[in-house]
mmCIF file of C-alpha atoms in Angstrom:
data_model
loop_
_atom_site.group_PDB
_atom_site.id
_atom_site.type_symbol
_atom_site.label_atom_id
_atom_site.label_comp_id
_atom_site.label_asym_id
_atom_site.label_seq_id
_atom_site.Cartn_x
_atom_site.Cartn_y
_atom_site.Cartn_z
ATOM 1 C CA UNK H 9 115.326 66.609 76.784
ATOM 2 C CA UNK H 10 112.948 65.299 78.945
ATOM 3 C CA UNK H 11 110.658 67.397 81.976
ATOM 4 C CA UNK H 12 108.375 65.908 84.384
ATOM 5 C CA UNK H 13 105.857 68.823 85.949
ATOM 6 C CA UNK H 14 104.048 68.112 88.973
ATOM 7 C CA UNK H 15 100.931 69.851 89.801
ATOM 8 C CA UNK H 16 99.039 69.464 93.291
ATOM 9 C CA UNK H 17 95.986 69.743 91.345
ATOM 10 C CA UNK H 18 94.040 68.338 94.315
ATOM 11 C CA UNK H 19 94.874 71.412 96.238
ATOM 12 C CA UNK H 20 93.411 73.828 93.526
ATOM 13 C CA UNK H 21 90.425 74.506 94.868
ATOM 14 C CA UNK H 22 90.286 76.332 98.232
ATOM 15 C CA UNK H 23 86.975 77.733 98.292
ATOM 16 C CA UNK H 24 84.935 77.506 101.734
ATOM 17 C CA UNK H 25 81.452 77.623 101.017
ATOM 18 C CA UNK H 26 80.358 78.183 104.881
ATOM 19 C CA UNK H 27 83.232 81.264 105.257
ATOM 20 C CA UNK H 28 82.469 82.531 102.434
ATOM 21 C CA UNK H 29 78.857 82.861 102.796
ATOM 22 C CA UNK H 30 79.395 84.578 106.179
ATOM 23 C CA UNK H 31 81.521 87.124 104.966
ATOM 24 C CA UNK H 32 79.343 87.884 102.518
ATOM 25 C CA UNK H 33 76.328 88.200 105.250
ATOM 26 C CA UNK H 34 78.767 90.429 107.151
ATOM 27 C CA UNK H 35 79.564 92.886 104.389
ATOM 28 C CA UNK H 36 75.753 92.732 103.024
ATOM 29 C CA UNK H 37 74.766 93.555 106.658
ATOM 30 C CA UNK H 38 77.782 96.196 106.639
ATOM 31 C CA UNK H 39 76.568 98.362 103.765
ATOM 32 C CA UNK H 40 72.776 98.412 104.040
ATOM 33 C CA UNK H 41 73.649 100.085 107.642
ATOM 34 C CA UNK H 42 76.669 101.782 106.366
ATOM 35 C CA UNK H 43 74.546 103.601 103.234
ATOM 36 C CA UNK H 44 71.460 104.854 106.184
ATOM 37 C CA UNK H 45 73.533 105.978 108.268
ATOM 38 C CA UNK H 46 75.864 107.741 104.934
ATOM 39 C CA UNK H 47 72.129 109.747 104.031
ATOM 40 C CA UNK H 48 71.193 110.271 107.730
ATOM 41 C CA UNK H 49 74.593 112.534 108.213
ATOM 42 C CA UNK H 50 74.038 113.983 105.029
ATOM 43 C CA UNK H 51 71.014 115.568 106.322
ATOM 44 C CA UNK H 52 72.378 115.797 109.544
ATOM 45 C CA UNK H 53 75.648 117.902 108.282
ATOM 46 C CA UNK H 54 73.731 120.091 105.569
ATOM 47 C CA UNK H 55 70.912 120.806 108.221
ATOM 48 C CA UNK H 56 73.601 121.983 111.380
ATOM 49 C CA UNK H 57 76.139 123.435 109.062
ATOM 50 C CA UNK H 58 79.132 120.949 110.115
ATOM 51 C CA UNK H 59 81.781 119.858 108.039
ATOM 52 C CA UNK H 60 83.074 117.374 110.297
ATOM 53 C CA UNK H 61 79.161 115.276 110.239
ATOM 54 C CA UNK H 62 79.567 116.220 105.929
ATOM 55 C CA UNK H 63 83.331 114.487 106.036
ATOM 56 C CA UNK H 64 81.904 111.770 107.902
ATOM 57 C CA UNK H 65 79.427 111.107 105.392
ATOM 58 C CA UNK H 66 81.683 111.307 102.558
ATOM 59 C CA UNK H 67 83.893 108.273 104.300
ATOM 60 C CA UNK H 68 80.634 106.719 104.603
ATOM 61 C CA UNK H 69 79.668 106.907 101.015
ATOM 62 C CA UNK H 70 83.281 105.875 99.830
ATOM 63 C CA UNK H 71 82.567 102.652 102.538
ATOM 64 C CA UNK H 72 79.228 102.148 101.049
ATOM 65 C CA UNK H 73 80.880 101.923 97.483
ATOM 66 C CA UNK H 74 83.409 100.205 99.342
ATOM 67 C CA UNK H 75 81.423 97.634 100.884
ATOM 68 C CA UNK H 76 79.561 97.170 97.815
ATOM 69 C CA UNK H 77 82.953 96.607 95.607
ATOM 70 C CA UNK H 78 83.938 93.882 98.555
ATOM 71 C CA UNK H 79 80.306 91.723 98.845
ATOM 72 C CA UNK H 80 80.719 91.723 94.650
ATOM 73 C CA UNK H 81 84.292 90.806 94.827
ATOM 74 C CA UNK H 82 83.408 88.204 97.153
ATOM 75 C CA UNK H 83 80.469 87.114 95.021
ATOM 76 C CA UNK H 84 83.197 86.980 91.888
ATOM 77 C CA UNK H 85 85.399 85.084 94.049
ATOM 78 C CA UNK H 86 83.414 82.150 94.163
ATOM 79 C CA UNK H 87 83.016 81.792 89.929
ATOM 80 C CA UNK H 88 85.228 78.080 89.208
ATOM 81 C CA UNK H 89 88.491 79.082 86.912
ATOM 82 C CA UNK H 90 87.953 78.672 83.555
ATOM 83 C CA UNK H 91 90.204 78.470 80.146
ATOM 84 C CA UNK H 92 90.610 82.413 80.613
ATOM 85 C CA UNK H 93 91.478 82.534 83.995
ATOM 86 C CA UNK H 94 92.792 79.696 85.550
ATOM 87 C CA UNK H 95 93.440 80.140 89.244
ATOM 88 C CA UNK H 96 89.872 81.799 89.091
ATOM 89 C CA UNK H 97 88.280 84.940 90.067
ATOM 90 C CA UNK H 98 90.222 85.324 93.999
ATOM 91 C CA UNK H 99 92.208 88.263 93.009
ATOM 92 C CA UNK H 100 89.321 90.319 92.866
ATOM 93 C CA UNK H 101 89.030 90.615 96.485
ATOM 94 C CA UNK H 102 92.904 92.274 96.150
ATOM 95 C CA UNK H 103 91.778 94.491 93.311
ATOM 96 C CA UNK H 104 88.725 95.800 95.871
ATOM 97 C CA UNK H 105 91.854 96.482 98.200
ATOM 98 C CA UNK H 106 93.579 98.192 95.855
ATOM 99 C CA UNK H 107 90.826 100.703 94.716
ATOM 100 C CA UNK H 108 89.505 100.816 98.200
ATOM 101 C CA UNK H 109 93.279 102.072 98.977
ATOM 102 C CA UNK H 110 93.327 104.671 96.750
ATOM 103 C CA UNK H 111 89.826 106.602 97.291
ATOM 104 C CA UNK H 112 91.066 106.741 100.801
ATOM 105 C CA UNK H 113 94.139 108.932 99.394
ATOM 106 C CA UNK H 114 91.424 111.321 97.332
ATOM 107 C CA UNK H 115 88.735 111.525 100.626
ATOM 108 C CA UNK H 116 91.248 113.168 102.608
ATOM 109 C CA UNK H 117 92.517 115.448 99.797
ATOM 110 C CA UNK H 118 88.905 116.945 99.513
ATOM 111 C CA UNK H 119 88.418 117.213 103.501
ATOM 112 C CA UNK H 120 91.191 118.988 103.223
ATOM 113 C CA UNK H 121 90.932 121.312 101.190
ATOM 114 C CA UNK H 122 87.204 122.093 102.718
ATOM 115 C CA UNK H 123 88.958 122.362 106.309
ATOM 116 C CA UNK H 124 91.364 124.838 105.003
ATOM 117 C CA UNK H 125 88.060 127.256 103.533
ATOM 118 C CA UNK H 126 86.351 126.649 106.904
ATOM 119 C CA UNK H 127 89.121 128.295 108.839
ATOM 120 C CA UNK H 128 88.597 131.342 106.953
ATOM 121 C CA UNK H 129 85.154 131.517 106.095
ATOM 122 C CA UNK H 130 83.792 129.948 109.718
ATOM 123 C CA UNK H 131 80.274 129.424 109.386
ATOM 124 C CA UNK H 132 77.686 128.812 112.141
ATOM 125 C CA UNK H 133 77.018 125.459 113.317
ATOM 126 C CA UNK H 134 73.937 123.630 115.142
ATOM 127 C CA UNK H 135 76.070 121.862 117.442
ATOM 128 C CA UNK H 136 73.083 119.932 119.156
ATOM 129 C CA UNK H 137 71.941 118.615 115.869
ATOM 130 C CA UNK H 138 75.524 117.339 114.952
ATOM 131 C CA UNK H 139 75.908 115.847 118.612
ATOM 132 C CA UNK H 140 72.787 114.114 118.496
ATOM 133 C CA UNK H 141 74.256 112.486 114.447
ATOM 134 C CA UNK H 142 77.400 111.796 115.288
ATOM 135 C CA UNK H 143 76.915 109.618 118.458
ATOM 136 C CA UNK H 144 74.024 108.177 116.313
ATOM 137 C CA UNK H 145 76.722 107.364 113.853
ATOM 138 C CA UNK H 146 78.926 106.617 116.387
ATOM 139 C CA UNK H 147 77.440 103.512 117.270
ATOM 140 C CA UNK H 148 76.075 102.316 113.646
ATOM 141 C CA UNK H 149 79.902 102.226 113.282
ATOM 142 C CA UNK H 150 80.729 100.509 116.133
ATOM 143 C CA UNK H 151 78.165 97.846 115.065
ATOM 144 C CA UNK H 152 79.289 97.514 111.467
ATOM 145 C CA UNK H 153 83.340 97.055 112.618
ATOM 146 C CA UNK H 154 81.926 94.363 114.956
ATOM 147 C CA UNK H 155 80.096 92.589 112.574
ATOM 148 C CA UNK H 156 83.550 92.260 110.139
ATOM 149 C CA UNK H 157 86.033 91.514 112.859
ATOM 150 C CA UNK H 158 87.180 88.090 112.303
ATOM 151 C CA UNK H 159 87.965 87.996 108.954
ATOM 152 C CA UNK H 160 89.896 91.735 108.365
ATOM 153 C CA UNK H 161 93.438 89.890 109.294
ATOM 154 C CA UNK H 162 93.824 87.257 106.686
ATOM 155 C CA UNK H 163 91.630 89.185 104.038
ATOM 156 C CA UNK H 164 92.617 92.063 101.746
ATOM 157 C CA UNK H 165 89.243 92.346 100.633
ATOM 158 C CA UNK H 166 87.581 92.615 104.117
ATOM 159 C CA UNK H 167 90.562 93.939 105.424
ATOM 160 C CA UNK H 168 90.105 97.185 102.733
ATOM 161 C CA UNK H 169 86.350 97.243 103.933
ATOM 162 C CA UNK H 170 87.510 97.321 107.614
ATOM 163 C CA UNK H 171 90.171 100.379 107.467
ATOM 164 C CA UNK H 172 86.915 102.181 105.442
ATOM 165 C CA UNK H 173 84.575 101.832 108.428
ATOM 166 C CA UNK H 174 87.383 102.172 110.893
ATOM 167 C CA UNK H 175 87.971 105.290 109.260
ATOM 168 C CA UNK H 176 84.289 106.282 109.649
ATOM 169 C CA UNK H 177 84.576 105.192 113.265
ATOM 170 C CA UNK H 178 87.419 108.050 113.711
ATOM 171 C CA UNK H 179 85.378 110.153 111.972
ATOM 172 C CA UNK H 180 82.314 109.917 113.961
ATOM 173 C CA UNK H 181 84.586 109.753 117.302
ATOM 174 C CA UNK H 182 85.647 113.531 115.858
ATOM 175 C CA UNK H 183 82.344 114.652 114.900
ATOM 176 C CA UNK H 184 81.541 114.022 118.647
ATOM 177 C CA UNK H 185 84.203 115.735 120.186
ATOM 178 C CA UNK H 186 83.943 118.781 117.649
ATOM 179 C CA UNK H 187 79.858 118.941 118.517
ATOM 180 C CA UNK H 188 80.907 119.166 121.868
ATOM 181 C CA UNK H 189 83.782 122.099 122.061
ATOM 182 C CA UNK H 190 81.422 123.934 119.337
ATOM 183 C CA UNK H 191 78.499 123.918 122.158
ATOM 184 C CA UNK H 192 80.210 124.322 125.400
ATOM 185 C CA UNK H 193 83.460 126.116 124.499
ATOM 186 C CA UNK H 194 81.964 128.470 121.064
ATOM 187 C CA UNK H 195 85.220 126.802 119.114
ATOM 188 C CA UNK H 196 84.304 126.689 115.651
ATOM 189 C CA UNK H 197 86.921 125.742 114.456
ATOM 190 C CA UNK H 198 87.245 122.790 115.925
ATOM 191 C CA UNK H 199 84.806 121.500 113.371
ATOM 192 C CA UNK H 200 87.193 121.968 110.532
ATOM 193 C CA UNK H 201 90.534 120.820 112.366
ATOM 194 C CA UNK H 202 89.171 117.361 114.019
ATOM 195 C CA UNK H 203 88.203 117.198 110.908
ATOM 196 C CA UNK H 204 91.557 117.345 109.408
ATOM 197 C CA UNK H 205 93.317 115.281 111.785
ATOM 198 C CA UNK H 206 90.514 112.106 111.495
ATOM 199 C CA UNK H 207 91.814 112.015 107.521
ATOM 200 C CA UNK H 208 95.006 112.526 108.447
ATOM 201 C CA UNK H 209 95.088 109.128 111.236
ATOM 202 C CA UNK H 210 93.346 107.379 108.260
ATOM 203 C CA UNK H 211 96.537 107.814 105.929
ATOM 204 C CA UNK H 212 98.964 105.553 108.075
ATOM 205 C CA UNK H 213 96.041 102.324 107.603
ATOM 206 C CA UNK H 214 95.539 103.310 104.002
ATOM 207 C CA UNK H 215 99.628 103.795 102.616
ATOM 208 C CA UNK H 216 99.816 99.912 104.606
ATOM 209 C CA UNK H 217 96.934 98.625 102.572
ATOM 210 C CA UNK H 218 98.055 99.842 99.122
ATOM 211 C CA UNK H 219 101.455 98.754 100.202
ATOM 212 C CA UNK H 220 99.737 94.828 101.156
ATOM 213 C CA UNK H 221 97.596 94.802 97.774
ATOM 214 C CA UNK H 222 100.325 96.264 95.950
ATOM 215 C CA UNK H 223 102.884 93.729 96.497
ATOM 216 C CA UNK H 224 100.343 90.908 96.337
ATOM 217 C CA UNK H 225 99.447 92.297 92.999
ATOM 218 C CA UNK H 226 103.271 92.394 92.087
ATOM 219 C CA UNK H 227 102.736 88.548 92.557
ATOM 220 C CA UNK H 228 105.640 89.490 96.017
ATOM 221 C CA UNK H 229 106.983 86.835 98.561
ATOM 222 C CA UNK H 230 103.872 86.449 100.699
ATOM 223 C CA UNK H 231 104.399 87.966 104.440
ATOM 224 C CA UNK H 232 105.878 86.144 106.744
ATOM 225 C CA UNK H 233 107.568 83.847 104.242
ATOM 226 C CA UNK H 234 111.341 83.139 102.885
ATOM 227 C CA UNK H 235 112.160 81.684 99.627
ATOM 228 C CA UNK H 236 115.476 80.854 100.840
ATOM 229 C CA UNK H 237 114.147 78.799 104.011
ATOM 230 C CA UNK H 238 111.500 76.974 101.537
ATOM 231 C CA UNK H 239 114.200 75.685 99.662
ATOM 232 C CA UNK H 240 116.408 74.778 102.175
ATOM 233 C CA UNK H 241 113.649 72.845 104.033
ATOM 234 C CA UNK H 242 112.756 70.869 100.972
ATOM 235 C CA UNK H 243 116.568 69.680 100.039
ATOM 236 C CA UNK H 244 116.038 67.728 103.158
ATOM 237 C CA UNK H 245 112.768 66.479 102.477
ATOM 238 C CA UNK H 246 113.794 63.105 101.268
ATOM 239 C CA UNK H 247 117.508 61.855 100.333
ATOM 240 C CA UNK H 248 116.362 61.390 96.980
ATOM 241 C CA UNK H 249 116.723 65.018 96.343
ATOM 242 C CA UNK H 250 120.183 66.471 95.623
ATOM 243 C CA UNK H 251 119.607 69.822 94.772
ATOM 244 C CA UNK H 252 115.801 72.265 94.936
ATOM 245 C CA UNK H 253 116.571 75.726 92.867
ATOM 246 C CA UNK H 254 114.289 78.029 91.388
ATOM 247 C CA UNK H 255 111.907 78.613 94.028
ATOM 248 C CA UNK H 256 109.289 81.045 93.591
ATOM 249 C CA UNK H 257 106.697 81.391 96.145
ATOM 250 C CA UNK H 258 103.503 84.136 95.307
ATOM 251 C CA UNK H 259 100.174 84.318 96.665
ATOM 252 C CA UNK H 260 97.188 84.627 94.166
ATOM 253 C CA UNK H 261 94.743 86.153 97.200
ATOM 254 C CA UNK H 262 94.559 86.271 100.614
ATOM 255 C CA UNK H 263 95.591 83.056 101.997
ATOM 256 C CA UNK H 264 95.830 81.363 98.559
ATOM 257 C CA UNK H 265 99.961 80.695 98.386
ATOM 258 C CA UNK H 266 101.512 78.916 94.814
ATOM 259 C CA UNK H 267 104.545 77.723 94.250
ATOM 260 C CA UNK H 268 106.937 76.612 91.078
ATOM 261 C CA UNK H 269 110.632 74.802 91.832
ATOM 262 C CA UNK H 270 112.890 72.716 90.062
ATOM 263 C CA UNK H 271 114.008 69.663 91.831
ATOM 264 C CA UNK H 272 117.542 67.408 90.842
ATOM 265 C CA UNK H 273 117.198 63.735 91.711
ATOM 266 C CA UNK H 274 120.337 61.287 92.617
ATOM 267 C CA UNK H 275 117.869 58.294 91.084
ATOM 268 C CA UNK H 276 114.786 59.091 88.708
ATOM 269 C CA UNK H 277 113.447 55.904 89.646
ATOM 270 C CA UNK H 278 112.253 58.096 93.089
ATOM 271 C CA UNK H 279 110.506 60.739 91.373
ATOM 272 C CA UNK H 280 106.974 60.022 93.001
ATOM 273 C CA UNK H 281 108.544 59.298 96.413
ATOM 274 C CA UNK H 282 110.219 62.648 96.051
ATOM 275 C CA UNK H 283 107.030 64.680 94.933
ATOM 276 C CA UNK H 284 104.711 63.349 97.377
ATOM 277 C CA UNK H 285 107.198 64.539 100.167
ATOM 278 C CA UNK H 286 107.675 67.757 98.537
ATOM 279 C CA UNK H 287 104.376 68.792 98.399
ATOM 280 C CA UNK H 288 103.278 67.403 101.535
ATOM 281 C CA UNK H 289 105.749 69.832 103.250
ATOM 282 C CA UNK H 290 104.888 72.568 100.699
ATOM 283 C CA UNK H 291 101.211 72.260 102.240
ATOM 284 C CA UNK H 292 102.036 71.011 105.905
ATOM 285 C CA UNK H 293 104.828 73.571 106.624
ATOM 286 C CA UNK H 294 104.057 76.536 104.292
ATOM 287 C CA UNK H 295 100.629 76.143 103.835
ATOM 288 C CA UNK H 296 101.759 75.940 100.234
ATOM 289 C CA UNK H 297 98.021 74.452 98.439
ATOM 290 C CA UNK H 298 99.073 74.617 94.883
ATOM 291 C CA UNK H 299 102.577 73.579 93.761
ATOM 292 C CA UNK H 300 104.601 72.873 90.582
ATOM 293 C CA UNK H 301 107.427 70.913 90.463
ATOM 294 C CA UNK H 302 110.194 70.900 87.461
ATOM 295 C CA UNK H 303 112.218 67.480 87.851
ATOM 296 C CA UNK H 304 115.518 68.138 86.034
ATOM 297 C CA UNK H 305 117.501 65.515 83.986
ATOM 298 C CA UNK H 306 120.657 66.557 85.564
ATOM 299 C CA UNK H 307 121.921 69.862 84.946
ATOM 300 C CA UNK H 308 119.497 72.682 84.679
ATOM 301 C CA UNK H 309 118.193 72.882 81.071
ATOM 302 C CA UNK H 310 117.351 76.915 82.259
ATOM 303 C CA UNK H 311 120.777 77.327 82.648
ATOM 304 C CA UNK H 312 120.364 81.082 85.142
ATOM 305 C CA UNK H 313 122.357 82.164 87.487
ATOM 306 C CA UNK H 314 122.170 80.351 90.725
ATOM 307 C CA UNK H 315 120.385 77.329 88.750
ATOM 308 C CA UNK H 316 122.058 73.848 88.318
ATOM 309 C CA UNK H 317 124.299 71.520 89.926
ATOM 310 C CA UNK H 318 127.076 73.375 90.845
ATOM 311 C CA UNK H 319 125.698 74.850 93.646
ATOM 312 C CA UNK H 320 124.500 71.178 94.963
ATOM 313 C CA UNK H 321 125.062 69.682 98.167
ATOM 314 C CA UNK H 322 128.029 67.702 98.855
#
């Protein structure tokens, strides 16, 4: 029984050199100011006695690993496929994502569980010292979310790197308003419990980026796309196509969609008219770059459920 595969192999590369080497500018310029800021709220918490400038600077050391993980999963992204791996090195930036995810999850266990001690062992902050820090840290933060916007929407990896220093941004924001209450109001406690509720805004963006690297990792429908509608455009792609069935749409990284179909021809004398059309709404429509297409001899040789010609088009 004879198969004819079509591959858009001229779509297989989608690196972009130019983007690419800004976003790894941005998150080079992102962690040197990230990890000086991390070592000037170290000294900053240990010296005034706050917990809220010491959480900050443990989400700033998690974003300075983090930011480190993304520039080198950016770096990896650019290595060419080889035999090994053949759509390349992209998924790293989802596997950053991933792990970036998860440390969120552990941060906020340990803040915490340091909160909890504070409220019954208060001790006696320098709340000058932590305002002067935290507004310092304030705006490094603001600076460092600037410098990745543009890029956090259509990239796990940045994305991950983002929600870290977003969370630092909240944490600072806190650190302020705790120094504050602490010097003017005596409220110690409101060290510990800003504290608290910084980690606890960070959880909603963290459970929605393990969820987004998760399912791309699960190899899931990509967002905003239907298998269903994909194969009902492409039966009307050319009249040379009777029937399009196992569709399979996945994305290998952000922005990087694949494909794999089988087609069922009236004529096999239009298999390259049929292709060409396929792919070019594959790409046009779906932003599909790299496709393969399964041109069936008649009845599906698979033979699965919902496969072959008796659910063609009459």
């Amino acid at each position: 029984m004879n198969h004819v595969h079509s591959h858009a192999d001229h779509h297989h590369d989608h690196a972009h050199p130019a983007g690419t080497m800004g976003r790894e500018r941005k998150l080079l310029f992102a962690f040197v100011l990230t990890a000086g800021m991390m070592i000037a709220e170290v000294i900053g918490g240990w010296w005034s006695g706050s917990l809220a400038l010491l959480a900050d600077a443990g989400h700033m050391l998690v974003d300075a690993a983090a930011l480190m993980l993304a520039l080198l999963a950016v770096r990896m992204a650019q290595r060419p496929a080889d035999a090994r791996r053949t759509y390349g090195y992209g998924r790293m930036e989802v596997l950053a994502g991933f792990v970036n995810a998860l440390t969120q999850f552990v941060l906020v266990g340990f803040i915490a569980y340091e909160a909890i001690s504070r409220f019954f062992k208060p001790v006696e902050i320098l709340s000058g010292v932590m305002f002067g820090v935290a507004v310092v840290g304030l705006l490094v933060n603001l600076i460092v979310l600037r410098s990745l916007h543009g890029h956090s929407h259509d990239d796990v990896n940045i994305g991950a790197a983002s929600l870290h220093v977003l969370g630092d941004l909240l944490g600072s924001v806190g650190a302020v308003i705790a120094a504050l209450l602490v010097r003017w109001l005596n409220w110690n406690w409101a060290d510990p419990a800003l504290s608290v509720l910084v980690s606890l805004l960070i959880l909603n963006s963290a459970w929605r980026l393990l969820r987004r690297s998760t399912h791309i990792l699960l190899e899931g429908v990509p967002e905003g796309m239907d298998p269903h509608e994909v194969e009902t455009v492409l039966r009307d792609a050319d009249t040379s196509i009777r029937d399009v069935h196992h569709v399979h749409v996945w994305q290998v990284a952000s922005g990087s969609f694949m494909a794999t179909l089988h087609l069922e021809l009236h004529d096999r004398n239009d298999d390259a008219r049929a292709l060409a059309s396929v792919h070019r709404i594959l790409l046009e429509r779906f932003g599909i770059q790299h496709a393969t297409v399964q041109i069936d001899p008649g009845h599906c040789p698979d033979g699965s459920p919902g496969c072959g010609t008796q659910h063609h088009r009459h």
